[in-house]
mmCIF file of C-alpha atoms in Angstrom:
data_model
loop_
_atom_site.group_PDB
_atom_site.id
_atom_site.type_symbol
_atom_site.label_atom_id
_atom_site.label_comp_id
_atom_site.label_asym_id
_atom_site.label_seq_id
_atom_site.Cartn_x
_atom_site.Cartn_y
_atom_site.Cartn_z
ATOM 1 C CA MET A 1148 102.120 143.052 134.157
ATOM 2 C CA HIS A 1149 101.453 140.845 131.175
ATOM 3 C CA ILE A 1150 97.997 141.414 129.742
ATOM 4 C CA MET A 1151 97.140 137.963 128.436
ATOM 5 C CA GLU A 1152 96.648 137.152 124.737
ATOM 6 C CA GLY A 1153 93.300 138.463 123.434
ATOM 7 C CA PHE A 1154 92.544 140.172 126.699
ATOM 8 C CA LEU A 1155 92.401 143.665 125.275
ATOM 9 C CA PRO A 1156 89.544 144.630 122.864
ATOM 10 C CA PRO A 1157 90.928 144.952 119.300
ATOM 11 C CA LEU A 1158 90.609 148.766 119.364
ATOM 12 C CA HIS A 1159 92.672 148.984 122.572
ATOM 13 C CA ALA A 1160 95.253 146.467 121.347
ATOM 14 C CA ALA A 1161 95.735 148.395 118.061
ATOM 15 C CA ALA A 1162 95.939 151.739 119.828
ATOM 16 C CA TRP A 1163 98.642 150.614 122.182
ATOM 17 C CA THR A 1164 100.555 149.076 119.327
ATOM 18 C CA VAL A 1165 100.435 152.352 117.424
ATOM 19 C CA VAL A 1166 101.609 154.231 120.498
ATOM 20 C CA ALA A 1167 104.572 151.834 121.062
ATOM 21 C CA ALA A 1168 105.703 151.635 117.511
ATOM 22 C CA PRO A 1169 107.611 154.932 117.352
ATOM 23 C CA PHE A 1170 109.431 154.237 120.563
ATOM 24 C CA LEU A 1171 110.573 150.950 118.938
ATOM 25 C CA VAL A 1172 111.831 152.680 115.844
ATOM 26 C CA ILE A 1173 113.768 155.273 117.890
ATOM 27 C CA GLY A 1174 115.124 152.628 120.167
ATOM 28 C CA ALA A 1175 116.273 150.440 117.220
ATOM 29 C CA ARG A 1176 118.014 153.388 115.662
ATOM 30 C CA ARG A 1177 119.743 154.278 118.969
ATOM 31 C CA ILE A 1178 120.904 150.730 119.305
ATOM 32 C CA ALA A 1179 122.307 150.834 115.764
ATOM 33 C CA ARG A 1180 124.072 153.993 116.589
ATOM 34 C CA ILE A 1181 125.579 152.684 119.825
ATOM 35 C CA THR A 1182 126.810 149.559 118.109
ATOM 36 C CA ARG A 1183 128.288 151.495 115.234
ATOM 37 C CA GLU A 1184 130.003 154.318 117.225
ATOM 38 C CA GLN A 1185 130.816 152.451 120.426
ATOM 39 C CA PRO A 1186 131.359 148.805 119.472
ATOM 40 C CA GLN A 1187 133.092 148.332 122.928
ATOM 41 C CA ALA A 1188 129.675 149.084 124.589
ATOM 42 C CA LYS A 1189 127.921 146.181 122.855
ATOM 43 C CA LEU A 1190 128.664 143.741 125.514
ATOM 44 C CA LEU A 1191 127.374 146.102 128.255
ATOM 45 C CA LEU A 1192 124.256 146.729 126.232
ATOM 46 C CA ALA A 1193 123.708 142.989 125.827
ATOM 47 C CA SER A 1194 124.227 142.636 129.724
ATOM 48 C CA ALA A 1195 121.522 145.166 130.338
ATOM 49 C CA GLY A 1196 119.157 143.074 128.076
ATOM 50 C CA ALA A 1197 120.279 140.013 129.950
ATOM 51 C CA PHE A 1198 119.372 141.556 133.303
ATOM 52 C CA ALA A 1199 115.909 142.221 132.049
ATOM 53 C CA PHE A 1200 115.749 138.648 130.855
ATOM 54 C CA VAL A 1201 116.671 137.186 134.234
ATOM 55 C CA LEU A 1202 114.441 139.543 136.364
ATOM 56 C CA SER A 1203 111.402 139.140 134.269
ATOM 57 C CA ALA A 1204 111.750 135.295 134.451
ATOM 58 C CA LEU A 1205 111.685 135.456 138.300
ATOM 59 C CA LYS A 1206 108.179 135.047 139.678
ATOM 60 C CA LEU A 1207 108.473 136.064 143.343
ATOM 61 C CA PRO A 1208 106.086 135.739 146.188
ATOM 62 C CA SER A 1209 104.592 138.996 147.644
ATOM 63 C CA VAL A 1210 103.075 139.846 151.021
ATOM 64 C CA THR A 1211 99.654 140.027 149.259
ATOM 65 C CA GLY A 1212 99.712 136.215 148.979
ATOM 66 C CA SER A 1213 100.202 136.385 145.150
ATOM 67 C CA CYS A 1214 103.134 136.212 142.783
ATOM 68 C CA SER A 1215 104.507 138.620 140.351
ATOM 69 C CA HIS A 1216 107.823 139.445 138.715
ATOM 70 C CA PRO A 1217 110.254 142.361 138.442
ATOM 71 C CA THR A 1218 111.054 143.782 135.083
ATOM 72 C CA GLY A 1219 114.748 144.621 135.086
ATOM 73 C CA THR A 1220 114.376 147.442 132.611
ATOM 74 C CA GLY A 1221 115.629 150.172 134.964
ATOM 75 C CA LEU A 1222 119.301 149.173 134.674
ATOM 76 C CA GLY A 1223 119.527 149.595 130.833
ATOM 77 C CA ALA A 1224 117.595 152.787 131.047
ATOM 78 C CA ILE A 1225 120.004 154.597 133.411
ATOM 79 C CA LEU A 1226 123.099 153.229 131.530
ATOM 80 C CA PHE A 1227 122.028 153.834 127.931
ATOM 81 C CA GLY A 1228 119.024 156.119 128.159
ATOM 82 C CA PRO A 1229 115.484 154.918 128.133
ATOM 83 C CA SER A 1230 114.917 154.531 124.366
ATOM 84 C CA VAL A 1231 117.113 151.383 123.935
ATOM 85 C CA MET A 1232 115.016 149.529 126.486
ATOM 86 C CA ALA A 1233 111.968 149.689 124.180
ATOM 87 C CA VAL A 1234 113.733 147.222 122.047
ATOM 88 C CA LEU A 1235 115.420 145.157 124.682
ATOM 89 C CA GLY A 1236 112.150 144.915 126.653
ATOM 90 C CA ALA A 1237 110.224 144.064 123.513
ATOM 91 C CA ILE A 1238 112.623 141.065 122.879
ATOM 92 C CA VAL A 1239 111.830 139.784 126.340
ATOM 93 C CA LEU A 1240 108.187 140.200 125.885
ATOM 94 C CA LEU A 1241 108.203 138.575 122.447
ATOM 95 C CA PHE A 1242 110.072 135.582 123.880
ATOM 96 C CA GLN A 1243 107.525 135.199 126.581
ATOM 97 C CA ALA A 1244 104.624 135.671 124.247
ATOM 98 C CA LEU A 1245 105.777 133.173 121.730
ATOM 99 C CA LEU A 1246 107.372 130.445 123.913
ATOM 100 C CA LEU A 1247 105.661 130.834 127.232
ATOM 101 C CA ALA A 1248 102.083 131.881 126.197
ATOM 102 C CA HIS A 1249 102.765 134.672 128.710
ATOM 103 C CA GLY A 1250 101.351 137.974 127.453
ATOM 104 C CA GLY A 1251 100.614 137.879 123.775
ATOM 105 C CA LEU A 1252 100.979 139.192 120.370
ATOM 106 C CA THR A 1253 97.792 141.177 120.315
ATOM 107 C CA THR A 1254 98.708 142.654 123.724
ATOM 108 C CA LEU A 1255 102.352 143.097 122.802
ATOM 109 C CA GLY A 1256 101.963 146.807 122.098
ATOM 110 C CA ALA A 1257 100.353 147.465 125.465
ATOM 111 C CA ASN A 1258 102.839 145.358 127.362
ATOM 112 C CA ILE A 1259 105.718 147.018 125.608
ATOM 113 C CA PHE A 1260 104.293 150.461 126.438
ATOM 114 C CA SER A 1261 104.140 149.484 130.182
ATOM 115 C CA MET A 1262 107.412 147.527 130.697
ATOM 116 C CA ALA A 1263 109.687 148.651 127.921
ATOM 117 C CA ILE A 1264 108.646 152.369 127.565
ATOM 118 C CA VAL A 1265 107.086 153.923 130.636
ATOM 119 C CA GLY A 1266 109.023 151.891 133.119
ATOM 120 C CA PRO A 1267 112.490 152.842 131.592
ATOM 121 C CA TRP A 1268 111.498 156.481 131.125
ATOM 122 C CA VAL A 1269 110.329 156.865 134.786
ATOM 123 C CA ALA A 1270 113.588 155.044 135.883
ATOM 124 C CA TYR A 1271 115.680 157.428 133.728
ATOM 125 C CA GLY A 1272 113.836 160.531 135.013
ATOM 126 C CA CYS A 1273 114.182 159.388 138.657
ATOM 127 C CA PHE A 1274 117.842 158.698 138.158
ATOM 128 C CA ARG A 1275 118.472 162.177 136.808
ATOM 129 C CA VAL A 1276 116.528 163.790 139.681
ATOM 130 C CA ALA A 1277 117.944 161.676 142.397
ATOM 131 C CA ARG A 1278 121.511 161.519 141.160
ATOM 132 C CA PRO A 1279 122.739 164.295 143.451
ATOM 133 C CA MET A 1280 121.610 162.339 146.527
ATOM 134 C CA GLY A 1281 124.259 159.730 145.719
ATOM 135 C CA LEU A 1282 124.733 156.980 143.209
ATOM 136 C CA GLY A 1283 123.276 154.027 145.164
ATOM 137 C CA ILE A 1284 120.211 155.905 146.248
ATOM 138 C CA ALA A 1285 119.514 157.228 142.677
ATOM 139 C CA VAL A 1286 119.946 153.739 141.166
ATOM 140 C CA PHE A 1287 117.657 152.217 143.797
ATOM 141 C CA LEU A 1288 114.946 154.771 143.343
ATOM 142 C CA ALA A 1289 115.120 154.615 139.606
ATOM 143 C CA ALA A 1290 114.817 150.877 139.351
ATOM 144 C CA MET A 1291 112.128 150.631 142.048
ATOM 145 C CA LEU A 1292 109.897 153.442 140.798
ATOM 146 C CA GLY A 1293 110.290 152.397 137.188
ATOM 147 C CA ASP A 1294 109.160 148.885 138.181
ATOM 148 C CA LEU A 1295 106.163 150.287 139.989
ATOM 149 C CA ALA A 1296 105.312 152.679 137.081
ATOM 150 C CA THR A 1297 105.185 149.663 134.754
ATOM 151 C CA TYR A 1298 102.584 147.939 136.935
ATOM 152 C CA THR A 1299 100.667 151.163 137.491
ATOM 153 C CA VAL A 1300 100.437 151.553 133.672
ATOM 154 C CA THR A 1301 99.102 147.959 133.267
ATOM 155 C CA THR A 1302 96.452 148.812 135.872
ATOM 156 C CA GLY A 1303 95.446 151.802 133.909
ATOM 157 C CA GLN A 1304 95.278 149.891 130.601
ATOM 158 C CA LEU A 1305 93.096 147.215 132.026
ATOM 159 C CA ALA A 1306 90.887 149.757 133.769
ATOM 160 C CA LEU A 1307 90.442 151.696 130.513
ATOM 161 C CA ALA A 1308 89.508 148.480 128.649
ATOM 162 C CA PHE A 1309 87.319 146.976 131.411
ATOM 163 C CA PRO A 1310 85.710 149.660 133.563
ATOM 164 C CA ASP A 1311 83.750 148.142 136.545
ATOM 165 C CA PRO A 1312 80.026 147.785 135.598
ATOM 166 C CA ALA A 1313 79.060 149.277 138.912
ATOM 167 C CA SER A 1314 81.821 151.666 139.974
ATOM 168 C CA GLY A 1315 83.283 152.561 136.597
ATOM 169 C CA TYR A 1316 86.848 153.442 135.874
ATOM 170 C CA ALA A 1317 87.724 154.348 139.483
ATOM 171 C CA GLY A 1318 86.495 150.996 140.751
ATOM 172 C CA ALA A 1319 88.439 149.176 138.065
ATOM 173 C CA ILE A 1320 91.624 151.036 138.945
ATOM 174 C CA THR A 1321 91.117 150.084 142.539
ATOM 175 C CA LYS A 1322 90.497 146.472 141.605
ATOM 176 C CA PHE A 1323 93.386 146.010 139.099
ATOM 177 C CA GLY A 1324 95.614 148.128 141.328
ATOM 178 C CA GLY A 1325 95.010 145.730 144.195
ATOM 179 C CA ILE A 1326 96.095 142.882 141.977
ATOM 180 C CA PHE A 1327 99.136 144.473 140.411
ATOM 181 C CA ALA A 1328 100.456 147.616 142.028
ATOM 182 C CA LEU A 1329 100.076 146.493 145.706
ATOM 183 C CA THR A 1330 101.609 143.091 145.022
ATOM 184 C CA GLN A 1331 104.484 144.833 143.176
ATOM 185 C CA ILE A 1332 105.653 147.107 146.086
ATOM 186 C CA PRO A 1333 108.045 144.531 147.766
ATOM 187 C CA LEU A 1334 109.059 143.210 144.346
ATOM 188 C CA ALA A 1335 109.971 146.744 143.127
ATOM 189 C CA VAL A 1336 112.180 147.064 146.336
ATOM 190 C CA ILE A 1337 113.843 143.778 145.325
ATOM 191 C CA GLU A 1338 114.390 145.054 141.726
ATOM 192 C CA GLY A 1339 115.864 148.296 143.270
ATOM 193 C CA LEU A 1340 118.246 146.410 145.506
ATOM 194 C CA LEU A 1341 119.450 143.985 142.744
ATOM 195 C CA THR A 1342 119.997 146.874 140.391
ATOM 196 C CA VAL A 1343 122.170 148.591 142.956
ATOM 197 C CA VAL A 1344 124.236 145.321 143.318
ATOM 198 C CA VAL A 1345 124.842 145.118 139.596
ATOM 199 C CA VAL A 1346 125.764 148.858 139.326
ATOM 200 C CA ASN A 1347 128.222 148.325 142.186
ATOM 201 C CA LEU A 1348 129.910 145.583 140.294
ATOM 202 C CA LEU A 1349 129.945 147.639 137.145
ATOM 203 C CA VAL A 1350 131.416 150.535 138.913
ATOM 204 C CA ARG A 1351 134.170 148.416 140.338
ATOM 205 C CA TYR A 1352 135.071 146.270 137.334
ATOM 206 C CA SER A 1353 133.719 147.989 134.369
ATOM 207 C CA GLY A 1354 134.487 151.649 134.796
ATOM 208 C CA GLU A 1355 135.792 152.099 131.232
ATOM 209 C CA ASP A 1356 132.594 150.847 129.706
ATOM 210 C CA LEU A 1357 130.600 153.191 131.992
ATOM 211 C CA ASP A 1358 132.669 156.195 131.033
ATOM 212 C CA GLY A 1359 132.191 155.142 127.405
ATOM 213 C CA VAL A 1360 128.449 155.375 127.621
ATOM 214 C CA GLY A 1361 128.650 158.549 129.689
ATOM 215 C CA PHE A 1362 127.250 157.009 132.939
ATOM 216 C CA GLU A 1363 127.835 159.495 135.794
ATOM 217 C CA HIS A 1364 129.295 157.127 138.387
ATOM 218 C CA ARG A 1365 132.141 159.248 139.506
ATOM 219 C CA LEU A 1366 130.329 162.190 141.065
ATOM 220 C CA ASP A 1367 130.354 160.765 144.553
ATOM 221 C CA THR A 1368 134.134 160.227 144.755
ATOM 222 C CA ALA A 1369 134.721 163.630 143.220
ATOM 223 C CA GLY A 1370 132.460 165.208 145.749
ATOM 224 C CA GLU A 1371 134.158 163.355 148.646
ATOM 225 C CA ALA A 1372 137.626 164.384 147.329
ATOM 226 C CA ALA A 1373 136.404 168.062 147.182
ATOM 227 C CA ARG A 1374 135.238 168.078 150.775
ATOM 228 C CA MET B 1330 131.739 147.023 148.297
ATOM 229 C CA THR B 1331 131.514 143.284 148.686
ATOM 230 C CA ARG B 1332 130.104 143.750 152.149
ATOM 231 C CA ILE B 1333 127.492 146.248 150.869
ATOM 232 C CA ASN B 1334 126.473 143.901 148.075
ATOM 233 C CA LEU B 1335 126.188 140.929 150.435
ATOM 234 C CA THR B 1336 124.068 142.981 152.769
ATOM 235 C CA LEU B 1337 121.806 144.051 149.833
ATOM 236 C CA LEU B 1338 121.450 140.424 148.677
ATOM 237 C CA GLY B 1339 120.605 139.473 152.267
ATOM 238 C CA LEU B 1340 117.858 142.000 152.182
ATOM 239 C CA VAL B 1341 116.543 140.599 148.867
ATOM 240 C CA LEU B 1342 116.633 137.042 150.318
ATOM 241 C CA ALA B 1343 114.622 138.392 153.386
ATOM 242 C CA LEU B 1344 112.045 140.121 151.194
ATOM 243 C CA VAL B 1345 111.562 136.889 149.185
ATOM 244 C CA LEU B 1346 111.294 134.672 152.259
ATOM 245 C CA LEU B 1347 109.155 136.892 154.329
ATOM 246 C CA PRO B 1348 105.841 136.298 152.416
ATOM 247 C CA LEU B 1349 106.576 132.484 152.575
ATOM 248 C CA ILE B 1350 106.990 132.571 156.280
ATOM 249 C CA LEU B 1351 104.218 134.994 157.235
ATOM 250 C CA PRO B 1352 100.761 133.752 157.286
ATOM 251 C CA VAL B 1353 99.640 135.985 154.313
ATOM 252 C CA THR B 1354 97.810 133.391 152.296
ATOM 253 C CA GLY B 1355 95.179 132.617 155.019
ATOM 254 C CA GLY B 1356 91.807 132.195 153.449
ATOM 255 C CA LEU B 1357 93.092 132.375 149.809
ATOM 256 C CA ALA B 1358 91.726 129.816 147.562
ATOM 257 C CA GLU B 1359 94.964 129.667 145.561
ATOM 258 C CA PRO B 1360 98.075 130.749 147.580
ATOM 259 C CA PHE B 1361 100.719 132.633 145.592
ATOM 260 C CA ALA B 1362 98.781 132.701 142.265
ATOM 261 C CA GLY B 1363 100.198 134.810 139.503
ATOM 262 C CA ALA B 1364 98.969 138.430 139.394
ATOM 263 C CA ASP B 1365 98.541 138.192 135.604
ATOM 264 C CA GLY B 1366 96.148 135.264 135.949
ATOM 265 C CA GLN B 1367 94.318 137.063 138.711
ATOM 266 C CA ALA B 1368 93.782 140.124 136.526
ATOM 267 C CA GLN B 1369 92.489 137.716 133.779
ATOM 268 C CA ASP B 1370 90.013 136.362 136.314
ATOM 269 C CA ALA B 1371 88.922 139.748 137.412
ATOM 270 C CA VAL B 1372 88.158 140.679 133.769
ATOM 271 C CA THR B 1373 86.061 137.622 133.215
ATOM 272 C CA GLN B 1374 84.173 138.193 136.568
ATOM 273 C CA THR B 1375 83.034 141.679 135.693
ATOM 274 C CA HIS B 1376 82.740 141.153 132.004
ATOM 275 C CA PRO B 1377 81.424 137.572 131.564
ATOM 276 C CA ASP B 1378 80.507 138.276 128.000
ATOM 277 C CA TYR B 1379 84.034 139.252 126.934
ATOM 278 C CA GLN B 1380 85.522 136.697 124.503
ATOM 279 C CA PRO B 1381 89.297 136.726 124.120
ATOM 280 C CA TRP B 1382 89.547 137.239 120.397
ATOM 281 C CA PHE B 1383 92.977 135.759 119.850
ATOM 282 C CA GLU B 1384 94.654 132.606 121.261
ATOM 283 C CA PRO B 1385 98.448 132.147 121.831
ATOM 284 C CA LEU B 1386 99.935 130.546 118.786
ATOM 285 C CA TRP B 1387 101.652 127.923 120.906
ATOM 286 C CA LYS B 1388 101.267 126.958 124.542
ATOM 287 C CA PRO B 1389 103.854 124.971 126.572
ATOM 288 C CA PRO B 1390 102.234 121.557 126.553
ATOM 289 C CA SER B 1391 102.677 121.125 130.345
ATOM 290 C CA GLY B 1392 103.739 122.985 133.478
ATOM 291 C CA GLU B 1393 107.036 121.114 133.288
ATOM 292 C CA ILE B 1394 107.754 122.493 129.786
ATOM 293 C CA GLU B 1395 106.751 125.952 130.969
ATOM 294 C CA SER B 1396 109.140 125.869 133.898
ATOM 295 C CA LEU B 1397 111.830 124.579 131.483
ATOM 296 C CA LEU B 1398 111.422 127.634 129.326
ATOM 297 C CA PHE B 1399 111.237 129.998 132.207
ATOM 298 C CA ALA B 1400 114.494 128.492 133.632
ATOM 299 C CA LEU B 1401 115.951 128.816 130.181
ATOM 300 C CA GLN B 1402 115.071 132.470 130.048
ATOM 301 C CA ALA B 1403 116.691 133.091 133.422
ATOM 302 C CA ALA B 1404 119.726 130.941 132.609
ATOM 303 C CA LEU B 1405 120.420 132.787 129.298
ATOM 304 C CA GLY B 1406 120.231 136.187 131.048
ATOM 305 C CA ALA B 1407 122.276 135.107 134.058
ATOM 306 C CA GLY B 1408 124.809 133.484 131.932
ATOM 307 C CA LEU B 1409 125.488 136.426 129.759
ATOM 308 C CA LEU B 1410 125.470 138.869 132.663
ATOM 309 C CA GLY B 1411 127.911 136.603 134.553
ATOM 310 C CA TYR B 1412 130.095 136.225 131.504
ATOM 311 C CA TYR B 1413 130.359 139.987 131.162
ATOM 312 C CA LEU B 1414 131.064 140.726 134.779
ATOM 313 C CA GLY B 1415 133.581 137.881 135.011
ATOM 314 C CA LEU B 1416 135.348 139.038 131.818
ATOM 315 C CA ARG B 1417 135.666 142.604 133.091
ATOM 316 C CA ARG B 1418 136.612 141.569 136.565
ATOM 317 C CA GLY B 1419 139.403 139.374 135.123
ATOM 318 C CA GLN B 1420 140.594 142.173 132.912
ATOM 319 C CA SER B 1421 140.602 144.737 135.602
ATOM 320 C CA LEU B 1422 142.551 142.460 138.058
ATOM 321 C CA SER B 1423 145.059 140.883 135.701
ATOM 322 C CA GLY B 1424 146.005 143.987 133.740
ATOM 323 C CA SER B 1425 145.823 142.140 130.302
ATOM 324 C CA PRO B 1426 147.169 143.788 127.328
ATOM 325 C CA ALA B 1427 143.658 144.621 126.118
ATOM 326 C CA LEU B 1428 143.218 146.744 129.235
ATOM 327 C CA ARG B 1429 143.404 150.468 129.015
ATOM 328 C CA GLY B 1430 141.094 150.968 131.978
ATOM 329 C CA THR B 1431 141.292 153.909 134.466
ATOM 330 C CA ARG B 1432 141.332 151.445 137.378
ATOM 331 C CA ARG B 1433 144.545 149.993 135.940
ATOM 332 C CA ARG B 1434 146.145 153.462 135.777
ATOM 333 C CA GLU B 1435 145.026 154.065 139.310
ATOM 334 C CA LEU B 1436 146.855 150.875 140.280
ATOM 335 C CA ASP B 1437 149.963 151.967 138.427
ATOM 336 C CA ASP B 1438 149.980 155.595 139.732
ATOM 337 C CA HIS B 1439 148.924 154.823 143.323
ATOM 338 C CA PRO B 1440 149.761 151.208 144.258
ATOM 339 C CA GLN B 1441 149.276 152.098 147.923
ATOM 340 C CA SER B 1442 145.745 153.222 147.368
ATOM 341 C CA ALA B 1443 144.949 150.137 145.457
ATOM 342 C CA ALA B 1444 145.661 147.979 148.539
ATOM 343 C CA THR B 1445 142.905 149.872 150.337
ATOM 344 C CA ASP B 1446 139.882 149.390 148.277
ATOM 345 C CA ALA B 1447 138.277 151.972 145.921
ATOM 346 C CA PRO B 1448 135.529 153.871 147.614
ATOM 347 C CA ASP B 1449 131.998 152.699 146.888
#
């Protein structure tokens, strides 16, 4: 989902940066509040960022014959709320832009918007909606659909900037969607599964931290006990 | 839970290996190319006049260095995540003084239920 350096016209690059900026400010303030009021949650917060670090470094093969990577931003979004991921995701993207020439500074705003804002918000929304279906299912759907949403946004961003000369915006969406969204489907499933694995471990060993951040991981057991 | 997680990791492995085993790259000029690069190529194909107006400040000087930095990124993330999970696992199992966790209370109150695992 990285739009390469210089590959958005200046106007688009500036617009996405402006759109992303307030989310970064809100996210930074939220992180400052968490670290001040719940210092014991700092390590969990860092781990959520670490998960995004690992997953976005893994370029995986897809059935379309090309490679792409998961984002890892769904986990932090469901644990801490989506706003913190704007900052954590931006750190990942900045690391890759500066050290790997992957993505870029001019496209940082657009890439933050897709990976660190829309993805986490979709993940968070899906988690809230799907939570009554069970923890595992909700976590899986949240991480998977958040991942797919990120790549759908990248598709839209590129289509807006580079409409197809013959078939216009619709043609460009089909073209970039074929490259990004289609490739991403199995990878999004992988991200969903890995996120469930980590949440399972957290529920088992880190219940106190989860309670501290208000993560609803107990509903299932309570429901079973009531039945 | 361990069994569930192992099953999930097995599924992940299958999803990663499947594209490598299946003949999905037949006829492709560059098998398993990066989607980001493909998108870049698609832009230059339909908009040959477009000139990228900014260059990366620094590029890894070779593919080796690039893979070094990608491996570093994954290692940093995995290291921290592993440290955290290992720390909490140790605390929840050993009942260290720092521990005030609910699981510990569970163990104290219902030692018999602790023997059979907590439900997933």
